[in-house]
Amino acid sequence: MVVLSLFHAVHENNLILGAVGVSLLGLLCRALMMIQLKFQSQFPKELHLVGEKPGKRVFSVATRLMFYFNCSKLYRDVWNNFSKKGLPVLVPTLGTRREVFLPHSSIKWLLSQPSTVLGMWDAFSEMFQIGHSLGHEKYMLKTWAVDTSRHVLTQDLEGFLEPVRQELELAIDSLLGQDQQNWTSLDLFETIRRIVNQAGSRFVVGAPLCRDKDYLTAGVGAIDDIITCAGAVGFFPQFLRPLVGLFTRKRTDNMLKVLETHYDPVLQERFAHIRANPADRTHDPNDLLQRMLRDAQRGCPDELDTPTMTRRILMAKLGFIYQVGFACSNLVRNILESDSEYSTISSLREEAAKIRAECGSLPVDPLTGSKVWTRKIVARMVCADSVMRETLRVDAFPTRALIRQVMVDGLHTDTGLPLPKGALVSVVSQPMHIDPELWSDPLQFDPYRFLKLRNETAGHDLSNVKTGTALNNMLGEVTDGYNQGGKNWSPHAFLSTSNLLIFGRGRYSCPGRFLVDFQMKMLIAYLFTQYDVKLAEDNPPKRRAGEGWLMEFIFPPKGVKMLVKRRKA
C-alpha cells in the first residue's frame, strides 16, 4: 500500500507526505531491483533498456521512478527512440516488472499469434491481480461471461438500446434538474460518471436496481478497490503477493458483501424464473445479466450462486461502466472547452435535430423500439462521431495497448527477438496519438479533425471549417454522399480500430466500443438539445493533450464545474 498511499498524497498535493513517500519508494525500488535479478525471467542481452546506456542490464532508481512520476516522458522515449524505428525495448513498469514494448511494425505478428502462445486474458490477470481481489483467477481466465457479452454487443445490441436511452435521459433529468431560469453548478466528472453508471447498469442488471444510489455507489467503490488491490499486489514480486493480498482484499471483501445484499433478491428471483422456465426465454428480462445466467445454466451451472455472479457482474461493470465514465467526462469537457472557438455545441445540436427530423416519418424499428437509435442512423452522426474520436485521441485513459503474456518457451518475434515464457509484451499508444509527424497541431483539440479526414477520400474539402454554421451548411452533402448504398464506414470513424489503438485491434478488439458509441451519442444528443451547458468561470486552467498522467494512466481533471440550465421548449 506504500506506493498507492504515495500517489494519493502526490495527487492531492500533500508535498510533505509525498516527499516521505518518494524516499520510501526509492528504498523499495532499490530492494526490488535486487530481488528482480534473482526471481525475474532473464531477457536477451541484445534487448535495450529504455533510459539506460547500451549494455546495462539493471534499471537505475531514477528510471524506475520515472514510471511513477514522469511516465509521459518515459513513454515518449519508447515511442521516439524505439517504436518508430522498429526496435523493441525493455521498460520498467509497476514494482519489479520489466515488460517488452514491441514496435508498431510488429503488431501484425503479435495479432497473428494464438492465445495459447500470447495470452491476452493471462496478461490481464497479471495486470489486475483478480485472484487476490476477487478470490479466484477464473473471473478473468474463464471467459464464458466475456463470450456472452461479446455476442450481445456484436449481434444483439440494438435490442438492448431503448432501455439504455430511457435510463440515460432519466438520469440526466434527475441530476441536472428542470430549472429553466437559474444556472445550477455541478461537478462535471462526478455528474457524468453517475449518469453513465446508471445508464450502463440498466444494460447490465436492468431496472429498478440500476437506480439505487447505494448500489451504484457500492459498485464504483468495489471497482476502485479492485484497481487499488491490483496496484498494491502487483507492486511486489510473486512470492510476496499472497501476503500482500491478504491485507489489500479486506476492503474489497466488505464491498462485495454489500453488493451481494443488493444482488441476492434479484438473483434469487432470476434463478427461480430459470428453474420454472428452463427452455422458454419468452419472458426473460432484457439485460446482460439474464443472458449471462442463461449461458451459465447451459455451460457453467456451478456458478449460479450469489457470490459467484456478484463477481461476474462486477467484472462486466468494470468493462462497460468504469472507463466509459472517464471517456464521457472528457467528452463533455472537451465539447465545452472547444465551443468558443469551434461552435461545437451548435454543430452537435444541429446534427441531432437534423437526424431526428429525418427519422420522424420512419416507422419504429421493431427490434430497437426506436426510430433513431439504430446502427444505420447513428452511423450518420458524423459530427458527434468526430468529437468522440478526437476525445479518445487526446484523452485516452490507457496509454498502451495489445498487452499479452508469453505462454510458451522458445518464442521469437518477427524480428527474431527471443521472448521468455511469462514475459508481458505490449505496444505504446498515447505518444503516437499526439505525434506531430502524424497529426497536424496534435496538442490542439479539434472537434472536426476526423470529420475532415473521413471526407478527404470523398472529395470534400473541410480543411478550413472551424464553425458550426459552416459545417452544417455542408453536412447534408457530406453525410448523404458518404452513406449511399450503406457505405458509412471509415477508418476515421469512432468504431474503427485503425490509426488509434484505444480499442485494441484484431479479433480481440474491444466489443464494448459498440455500446460506447451509442451511449456517447445518446448523451450528446439529449444533454445539449435539452440543456444549456457551460463551464464555470472559476475552473482550473484548461488542460492540454498529454497532461494529467498518474503513472501510466491519464485521468480526467478534478474539480471542473459545469453550469446547467434546462432549455425552454
XYZ file of C-alpha atoms in Angstrom:
569
model
C 0.000 0.000 0.000
C 3.020 2.305 0.268
C 3.058 3.110 -3.436
C -0.690 3.767 -3.578
C -0.590 5.967 -0.499
C 2.249 7.880 -2.101
C 0.318 8.574 -5.280
C -2.735 9.630 -3.353
C -0.566 12.087 -1.417
C 1.096 13.488 -4.514
C -2.184 13.641 -6.428
C -3.735 15.668 -3.617
C -0.660 17.971 -3.494
C 0.342 16.903 0.002
C 4.011 17.672 -0.515
C 5.263 16.552 2.904
C 3.721 13.105 2.671
C 4.754 12.998 -0.960
C 8.392 13.685 -0.090
C 8.402 10.993 2.579
C 6.743 8.634 0.128
C 9.354 9.337 -2.538
C 12.103 8.379 -0.107
C 10.323 5.169 0.849
C 9.641 4.343 -2.771
C 13.287 4.897 -3.626
C 14.360 2.420 -0.955
C 11.740 -0.068 -2.133
C 12.890 0.276 -5.725
C 16.490 -0.434 -4.727
C 15.448 -3.528 -2.769
C 13.139 -4.740 -5.513
C 15.841 -4.329 -8.133
C 17.982 -6.759 -6.189
C 15.068 -9.177 -5.958
C 14.328 -8.939 -9.686
C 17.821 -10.138 -10.586
C 17.102 -13.412 -8.808
C 13.432 -14.027 -9.476
C 12.545 -12.416 -12.797
C 12.768 -14.006 -16.234
C 16.022 -13.275 -17.986
C 15.677 -11.204 -21.143
C 18.094 -11.381 -24.090
C 21.191 -9.245 -23.716
C 20.584 -7.521 -27.040
C 17.324 -6.015 -25.749
C 17.945 -2.380 -24.862
C 16.709 -0.906 -21.555
C 14.849 2.360 -22.034
C 16.549 5.282 -20.328
C 19.796 3.371 -19.812
C 23.111 3.166 -21.651
C 23.617 0.264 -24.087
C 24.751 -2.886 -22.343
C 23.287 -2.049 -18.955
C 21.184 -4.895 -17.510
C 19.506 -3.279 -14.475
C 17.312 -0.182 -14.371
C 18.522 2.661 -12.209
C 16.353 4.053 -9.424
C 15.893 7.223 -11.496
C 14.497 5.290 -14.464
C 12.228 3.207 -12.256
C 10.893 6.334 -10.555
C 10.197 7.864 -13.956
C 7.384 5.341 -14.441
C 5.668 6.735 -11.350
C 6.354 10.447 -11.687
C 7.076 11.178 -15.367
C 5.672 8.271 -17.323
C 4.722 10.554 -20.207
C 8.418 11.273 -20.827
C 9.314 7.608 -20.396
C 6.746 6.511 -22.977
C 7.726 9.307 -25.385
C 11.245 7.922 -25.202
C 9.892 4.460 -26.031
C 7.945 5.823 -28.991
C 10.501 8.212 -30.480
C 13.691 6.219 -29.956
C 12.462 2.661 -30.353
C 8.920 2.011 -31.625
C 9.138 4.462 -34.533
C 12.464 2.923 -35.515
C 11.164 -0.643 -35.496
C 13.006 -1.593 -32.309
C 11.724 -3.442 -29.226
C 12.740 -2.161 -25.803
C 12.568 -3.269 -22.181
C 10.574 -0.905 -19.950
C 10.258 -0.721 -16.144
C 6.638 -0.701 -15.023
C 4.942 -1.431 -11.708
C 7.123 -2.829 -8.928
C 9.635 -5.374 -10.204
C 8.020 -5.747 -13.614
C 10.090 -5.356 -16.737
C 7.992 -5.513 -19.883
C 8.828 -5.726 -23.566
C 7.357 -2.906 -25.634
C 7.247 -4.074 -29.241
C 7.454 -1.639 -32.168
C 4.289 -0.983 -34.143
C 5.880 -2.778 -37.074
C 5.447 -5.997 -35.036
C 1.694 -5.542 -34.439
C 0.737 -7.801 -37.340
C 2.944 -10.568 -35.936
C 1.607 -10.032 -32.407
C -2.019 -10.277 -33.528
C -1.333 -13.402 -35.580
C -0.308 -15.426 -32.524
C -2.957 -17.693 -30.965
C -3.971 -17.221 -27.342
C -2.031 -20.367 -26.442
C 1.144 -18.526 -27.478
C 0.384 -14.939 -26.482
C -2.396 -14.826 -23.890
C -4.481 -11.679 -23.579
C -6.557 -12.762 -20.586
C -3.478 -14.153 -18.886
C -1.857 -10.737 -19.253
C -4.956 -9.050 -17.846
C -4.924 -11.471 -14.925
C -1.372 -10.417 -14.130
C -2.206 -6.725 -14.501
C -5.420 -6.776 -12.435
C -4.468 -9.454 -9.887
C -8.085 -10.653 -9.819
C -7.105 -13.798 -7.958
C -6.221 -11.659 -4.952
C -9.075 -9.134 -5.108
C -11.963 -11.450 -6.057
C -10.544 -14.669 -4.647
C -10.102 -16.647 -7.871
C -8.458 -16.140 -11.269
C -11.426 -17.768 -13.015
C -13.196 -14.413 -13.117
C -10.549 -13.328 -15.623
C -9.324 -16.580 -17.163
C -12.607 -18.489 -17.514
C -14.122 -16.290 -20.207
C -17.624 -17.641 -20.753
C -19.138 -14.387 -19.455
C -16.928 -12.407 -21.839
C -18.179 -14.574 -24.702
C -21.751 -13.802 -23.646
C -21.029 -10.084 -23.596
C -19.273 -10.194 -26.954
C -22.239 -11.936 -28.570
C -24.701 -9.398 -27.159
C -22.554 -6.430 -28.172
C -21.815 -7.604 -31.693
C -25.008 -9.481 -32.601
C -27.936 -8.378 -30.431
C -27.078 -4.893 -29.156
C -29.895 -2.989 -30.857
C -32.459 -4.937 -28.864
C -31.000 -3.502 -25.641
C -30.708 0.150 -26.643
C -34.126 1.637 -25.942
C -33.968 0.872 -22.184
C -30.460 2.359 -22.081
C -31.691 5.524 -23.790
C -34.613 5.832 -21.395
C -32.342 5.372 -18.389
C -29.751 7.836 -19.619
C -32.372 10.545 -20.169
C -33.953 9.778 -16.795
C -30.555 10.101 -15.099
C -29.800 13.398 -16.859
C -33.167 14.895 -15.922
C -32.815 13.739 -12.325
C -29.273 15.017 -11.797
C -29.445 18.231 -13.838
C -32.964 19.254 -12.833
C -35.715 21.161 -14.624
C -34.889 24.776 -13.706
C -35.201 26.953 -16.821
C -34.359 30.243 -15.101
C -31.257 29.694 -12.973
C -27.908 28.096 -13.605
C -27.046 25.081 -11.442
C -23.399 24.316 -10.668
C -22.359 20.643 -10.790
C -19.102 18.735 -10.602
C -18.621 17.667 -14.211
C -16.784 14.402 -13.624
C -18.967 13.114 -10.796
C -22.200 14.062 -12.581
C -21.320 12.483 -15.918
C -19.916 9.430 -14.183
C -23.176 8.963 -12.284
C -25.218 9.304 -15.490
C -23.075 6.722 -17.280
C -23.160 4.422 -14.253
C -26.950 4.449 -14.107
C -27.455 4.009 -17.856
C -24.791 1.302 -18.080
C -26.278 -0.510 -15.097
C -29.610 -0.602 -16.916
C -27.857 -2.555 -19.670
C -26.114 -4.884 -17.211
C -28.669 -5.578 -14.439
C -31.865 -3.809 -15.503
C -34.358 -1.700 -13.544
C -35.061 -0.823 -10.779
C -31.688 -1.852 -9.317
C -29.870 0.457 -11.745
C -31.454 3.484 -9.981
C -30.484 2.516 -6.442
C -27.974 5.152 -5.278
C -26.442 2.906 -2.630
C -25.978 0.140 -5.180
C -24.383 2.464 -7.736
C -22.011 3.856 -5.112
C -21.068 0.384 -3.885
C -20.377 -0.800 -7.432
C -17.969 2.040 -8.171
C -16.355 1.604 -4.760
C -15.776 -2.094 -5.353
C -14.144 -1.434 -8.715
C -11.956 1.249 -7.135
C -10.896 -1.344 -4.571
C -10.058 -3.863 -7.304
C -7.834 -1.285 -9.003
C -6.195 -0.424 -5.681
C -5.562 -4.094 -4.951
C -4.085 -4.572 -8.430
C -1.606 -1.764 -7.830
C -0.662 -2.835 -4.323
C -0.263 -6.548 -5.042
C 1.308 -6.078 -8.465
C 3.978 -3.822 -6.986
C 5.573 -6.770 -5.176
C 7.309 -9.879 -6.566
C 5.352 -13.109 -6.906
C 6.456 -14.715 -3.641
C 5.175 -11.760 -1.574
C 1.843 -11.276 -3.336
C -0.237 -13.772 -1.308
C 0.773 -11.999 1.886
C 0.096 -8.528 0.484
C -3.195 -9.753 -0.950
C -4.437 -10.785 2.494
C -4.269 -7.171 3.637
C -5.405 -5.397 0.476
C -8.504 -7.501 -0.200
C -10.183 -6.850 3.151
C -11.928 -3.707 1.941
C -12.825 -5.419 -1.333
C -14.404 -8.292 0.597
C -16.523 -5.830 2.565
C -17.690 -4.091 -0.612
C -18.519 -7.441 -2.201
C -20.714 -8.332 0.781
C -22.572 -5.044 0.345
C -23.101 -5.797 -3.342
C -24.296 -9.307 -2.557
C -27.081 -7.871 -0.392
C -28.229 -5.820 -3.400
C -27.913 -8.661 -5.896
C -29.297 -11.552 -3.866
C -33.032 -10.691 -4.143
C -32.652 -10.097 -7.876
C -30.633 -13.249 -8.426
C -32.930 -15.473 -6.375
C -35.876 -14.262 -8.448
C -33.939 -14.900 -11.667
C -32.828 -18.364 -10.510
C -36.447 -19.271 -9.740
C -37.547 -17.982 -13.150
C -34.925 -20.112 -14.904
C -35.897 -23.223 -12.932
C -39.540 -22.674 -13.838
C -38.737 -21.923 -17.486
C -35.587 -23.893 -18.308
C -36.049 -23.655 -22.075
C -38.561 -20.835 -22.520
C -36.928 -17.387 -22.765
C -40.060 -15.572 -23.873
C -40.473 -13.643 -20.638
C -36.805 -13.247 -19.740
C -35.723 -9.784 -18.517
C -33.935 -7.838 -21.239
C -30.475 -7.229 -19.789
C -26.974 -8.662 -19.888
C -27.358 -10.369 -16.519
C -30.164 -12.571 -17.809
C -28.084 -13.589 -20.827
C -25.215 -14.452 -18.502
C -27.490 -16.556 -16.305
C -28.875 -18.442 -19.295
C -25.384 -19.191 -20.595
C -24.263 -20.268 -17.120
C -27.329 -22.527 -16.926
C -26.163 -24.264 -20.088
C -22.392 -24.353 -19.591
C -21.442 -23.400 -16.005
C -24.318 -24.303 -13.661
C -21.876 -24.435 -10.741
C -21.591 -20.630 -10.973
C -25.295 -19.990 -10.435
C -24.983 -18.631 -6.915
C -24.984 -15.108 -5.484
C -21.271 -14.743 -4.546
C -20.045 -16.004 -7.923
C -22.491 -13.987 -10.010
C -21.778 -10.878 -7.927
C -18.162 -11.103 -9.034
C -19.132 -11.833 -12.628
C -21.383 -8.774 -12.718
C -18.651 -6.641 -11.184
C -16.240 -7.682 -13.927
C -18.851 -6.718 -16.515
C -19.287 -3.307 -14.877
C -15.524 -2.818 -14.934
C -15.613 -3.149 -18.714
C -18.884 -1.396 -19.538
C -19.107 1.408 -16.998
C -15.868 2.310 -15.247
C -13.719 3.526 -18.139
C -16.764 4.806 -20.031
C -17.334 7.284 -17.206
C -13.849 8.699 -17.779
C -14.372 8.901 -21.542
C -17.778 10.609 -21.310
C -16.497 13.094 -18.742
C -13.633 14.015 -21.062
C -16.059 14.218 -23.976
C -18.353 16.755 -22.305
C -15.409 18.798 -21.021
C -13.811 18.930 -24.474
C -17.078 19.995 -26.078
C -17.472 22.838 -23.598
C -13.834 23.957 -23.814
C -13.815 23.975 -27.627
C -17.195 25.652 -28.078
C -15.984 29.268 -28.156
C -13.549 28.531 -30.999
C -15.430 25.902 -32.982
C -19.135 26.394 -32.106
C -19.090 22.727 -31.166
C -22.386 22.728 -29.273
C -24.209 24.401 -32.147
C -22.868 21.778 -34.575
C -23.958 18.911 -32.374
C -27.408 20.380 -31.801
C -27.969 20.935 -35.498
C -26.840 17.423 -36.354
C -29.098 15.868 -33.696
C -32.063 17.960 -34.853
C -31.422 17.048 -38.488
C -31.267 13.331 -37.736
C -34.428 13.453 -35.613
C -36.312 15.398 -38.281
C -35.338 12.938 -40.989
C -36.324 9.996 -38.800
C -39.691 11.487 -37.859
C -41.518 9.857 -40.752
C -39.822 6.488 -40.349
C -41.623 3.547 -38.728
C -40.475 2.464 -35.297
C -37.808 -0.199 -35.615
C -39.391 -3.455 -34.347
C -36.107 -4.592 -32.805
C -34.999 -1.435 -31.013
C -38.379 0.214 -30.419
C -36.824 3.445 -31.689
C -36.728 5.489 -34.881
C -33.299 6.975 -34.232
C -31.143 4.618 -32.208
C -30.233 2.028 -34.819
C -26.768 1.295 -36.183
C -27.637 2.683 -39.601
C -28.958 6.003 -38.297
C -26.340 6.511 -35.597
C -23.567 5.974 -38.153
C -24.749 9.184 -39.819
C -23.990 11.284 -36.741
C -20.576 12.099 -38.172
C -20.037 15.338 -36.251
C -20.620 13.653 -32.895
C -18.503 10.766 -34.126
C -15.585 13.100 -34.856
C -15.803 14.818 -31.466
C -15.834 11.438 -29.741
C -12.836 10.075 -31.622
C -10.858 13.270 -31.051
C -11.590 12.936 -27.337
C -10.127 9.443 -27.332
C -7.089 10.689 -29.241
C -6.175 13.425 -26.760
C -7.546 11.923 -23.531
C -7.013 8.177 -23.702
C -7.205 6.592 -20.244
C -4.825 3.705 -21.069
C -1.588 4.782 -22.742
C -0.547 1.460 -24.241
C -2.363 -1.401 -25.923
C -2.342 -5.029 -27.065
C -0.993 -6.389 -23.786
C -0.151 -10.098 -23.958
C 1.696 -12.661 -21.839
C 4.117 -15.152 -23.374
C 2.690 -18.631 -22.710
C 5.365 -20.874 -24.283
C 9.107 -21.412 -24.302
C 11.193 -20.670 -27.366
C 9.043 -17.881 -28.827
C 10.702 -15.402 -31.188
C 9.187 -12.214 -32.609
C 9.039 -11.379 -36.307
C 12.451 -9.711 -35.940
C 13.981 -12.741 -34.238
C 13.928 -11.428 -30.666
C 13.550 -14.315 -28.165
C 10.828 -13.773 -25.567
C 10.996 -15.668 -22.265
C 7.912 -17.505 -21.053
C 5.890 -15.362 -18.656
C 7.046 -12.049 -20.112
C 4.497 -9.298 -20.735
C 4.539 -7.586 -24.124
C 2.574 -4.593 -25.411
C 2.850 -1.540 -27.666
C 2.875 2.086 -26.581
C -0.065 4.103 -27.928
C -0.549 7.561 -26.394
C 2.629 9.185 -27.776
C 1.570 8.055 -31.249
C -1.771 9.815 -30.807
C -0.057 13.192 -30.314
C 2.924 12.761 -32.634
C 3.389 15.932 -34.769
C 4.673 13.762 -37.618
C 1.298 12.006 -37.751
C -1.152 14.735 -36.730
C -1.373 18.420 -37.525
C -1.316 20.566 -34.389
C -1.556 17.385 -32.275
C -1.948 19.066 -28.878
C -4.976 21.032 -30.069
C -8.443 19.559 -29.590
C -10.121 19.927 -32.995
C -13.679 18.561 -32.830
C -13.845 18.319 -36.628
C -10.452 16.642 -37.152
C -11.822 13.213 -38.011
C -14.757 14.599 -39.956
C -12.253 16.298 -42.243
C -10.119 13.171 -42.509
C -13.031 10.849 -43.266
C -14.231 13.129 -46.059
C -10.903 13.652 -47.808
C -11.444 10.478 -49.819
C -14.948 11.658 -50.721
C -13.562 14.833 -52.284
C -14.915 17.249 -49.664
C -12.542 19.983 -48.566
C -13.257 20.761 -44.923
C -9.771 21.973 -44.055
C -10.972 25.484 -43.239
C -14.147 24.531 -41.378
C -13.993 25.886 -37.819
C -17.577 26.905 -37.020
C -20.800 25.038 -36.564
C -22.614 27.152 -39.159
C -20.078 26.449 -41.894
C -20.016 22.789 -41.025
C -23.755 22.328 -41.061
C -24.046 24.105 -44.404
C -22.082 21.170 -45.762
C -23.310 18.385 -43.510
C -26.201 17.293 -45.680
C -23.949 16.901 -48.686
C -21.252 15.151 -46.728
C -23.376 12.615 -44.867
C -25.730 11.862 -47.741
C -22.868 11.385 -50.169
C -20.957 9.227 -47.741
C -23.848 6.920 -46.929
C -25.006 5.971 -50.392
C -25.505 2.243 -50.538
C -24.808 1.935 -46.835
C -21.152 2.920 -47.268
C -20.985 4.689 -43.943
C -17.735 3.171 -42.725
C -14.443 4.997 -42.476
C -11.055 4.266 -40.918
C -11.582 7.605 -39.157
C -14.935 6.635 -37.615
C -15.260 6.254 -33.858
C -15.701 2.484 -34.064
C -12.669 1.958 -36.277
C -9.569 0.373 -34.773
C -7.352 1.934 -37.456
C -4.933 4.784 -36.680
C -5.753 4.818 -32.960
C -5.166 1.952 -30.542
C -7.839 2.816 -27.983
C -9.940 -0.290 -28.644
C -7.117 -2.665 -29.437
C -7.024 -4.329 -32.825
C -7.759 -7.637 -34.496
C -10.059 -10.433 -33.353
C -9.760 -9.381 -29.715
C -10.576 -5.711 -30.256
C -12.918 -4.352 -27.608
C -16.583 -5.185 -28.392
C -17.699 -2.690 -25.743
C -16.986 0.111 -28.212
C -20.299 -0.620 -29.940
C -22.229 0.182 -26.767
C -19.996 3.182 -26.021
C -20.731 4.554 -29.493
C -24.457 4.597 -28.753
C -24.076 5.827 -25.175
C -21.913 8.787 -26.132
C -24.168 9.850 -28.990
C -27.268 9.471 -26.826
C -25.575 11.577 -24.150
C -24.563 14.311 -26.593
C -27.921 14.416 -28.353
C -30.022 14.667 -25.197
C -27.749 16.756 -22.978
C -27.129 19.552 -25.456
C -30.591 19.674 -27.028
C -32.396 19.751 -23.672
C -29.940 21.823 -21.627
C -27.760 24.876 -21.901
C -24.375 23.863 -20.567
C -21.217 25.880 -19.989
C -18.095 25.782 -17.860
C -17.928 27.726 -14.615
C -15.591 30.723 -14.676
C -13.511 29.645 -11.673
C -12.422 26.284 -13.091
C -8.808 25.065 -13.085
C -6.736 26.078 -16.146
C -7.551 24.242 -19.362
C -5.504 21.076 -19.733
C -3.606 20.367 -22.937
C -3.424 16.996 -24.639
C -0.981 14.643 -22.974
C -1.338 16.149 -19.495
C -2.899 14.576 -16.399
C -0.801 11.421 -16.104
C -0.851 9.325 -12.938
C 1.700 6.578 -13.512
C 0.734 5.238 -16.959
C -2.896 6.390 -16.918
C -4.458 9.710 -17.877
C -7.304 10.643 -15.550
C -9.931 13.364 -16.094
C -9.082 16.604 -14.268
C -10.582 17.062 -10.829
C -12.661 19.996 -9.688
C -14.095 21.042 -13.067
C -17.530 22.619 -12.585
C -20.217 22.939 -15.233
C -23.274 25.183 -15.171
C -26.537 23.742 -16.482
C -29.991 25.125 -17.174
C -32.969 23.417 -18.796
C -33.698 24.842 -22.234
C -37.131 26.236 -22.915
C -39.205 24.279 -25.388
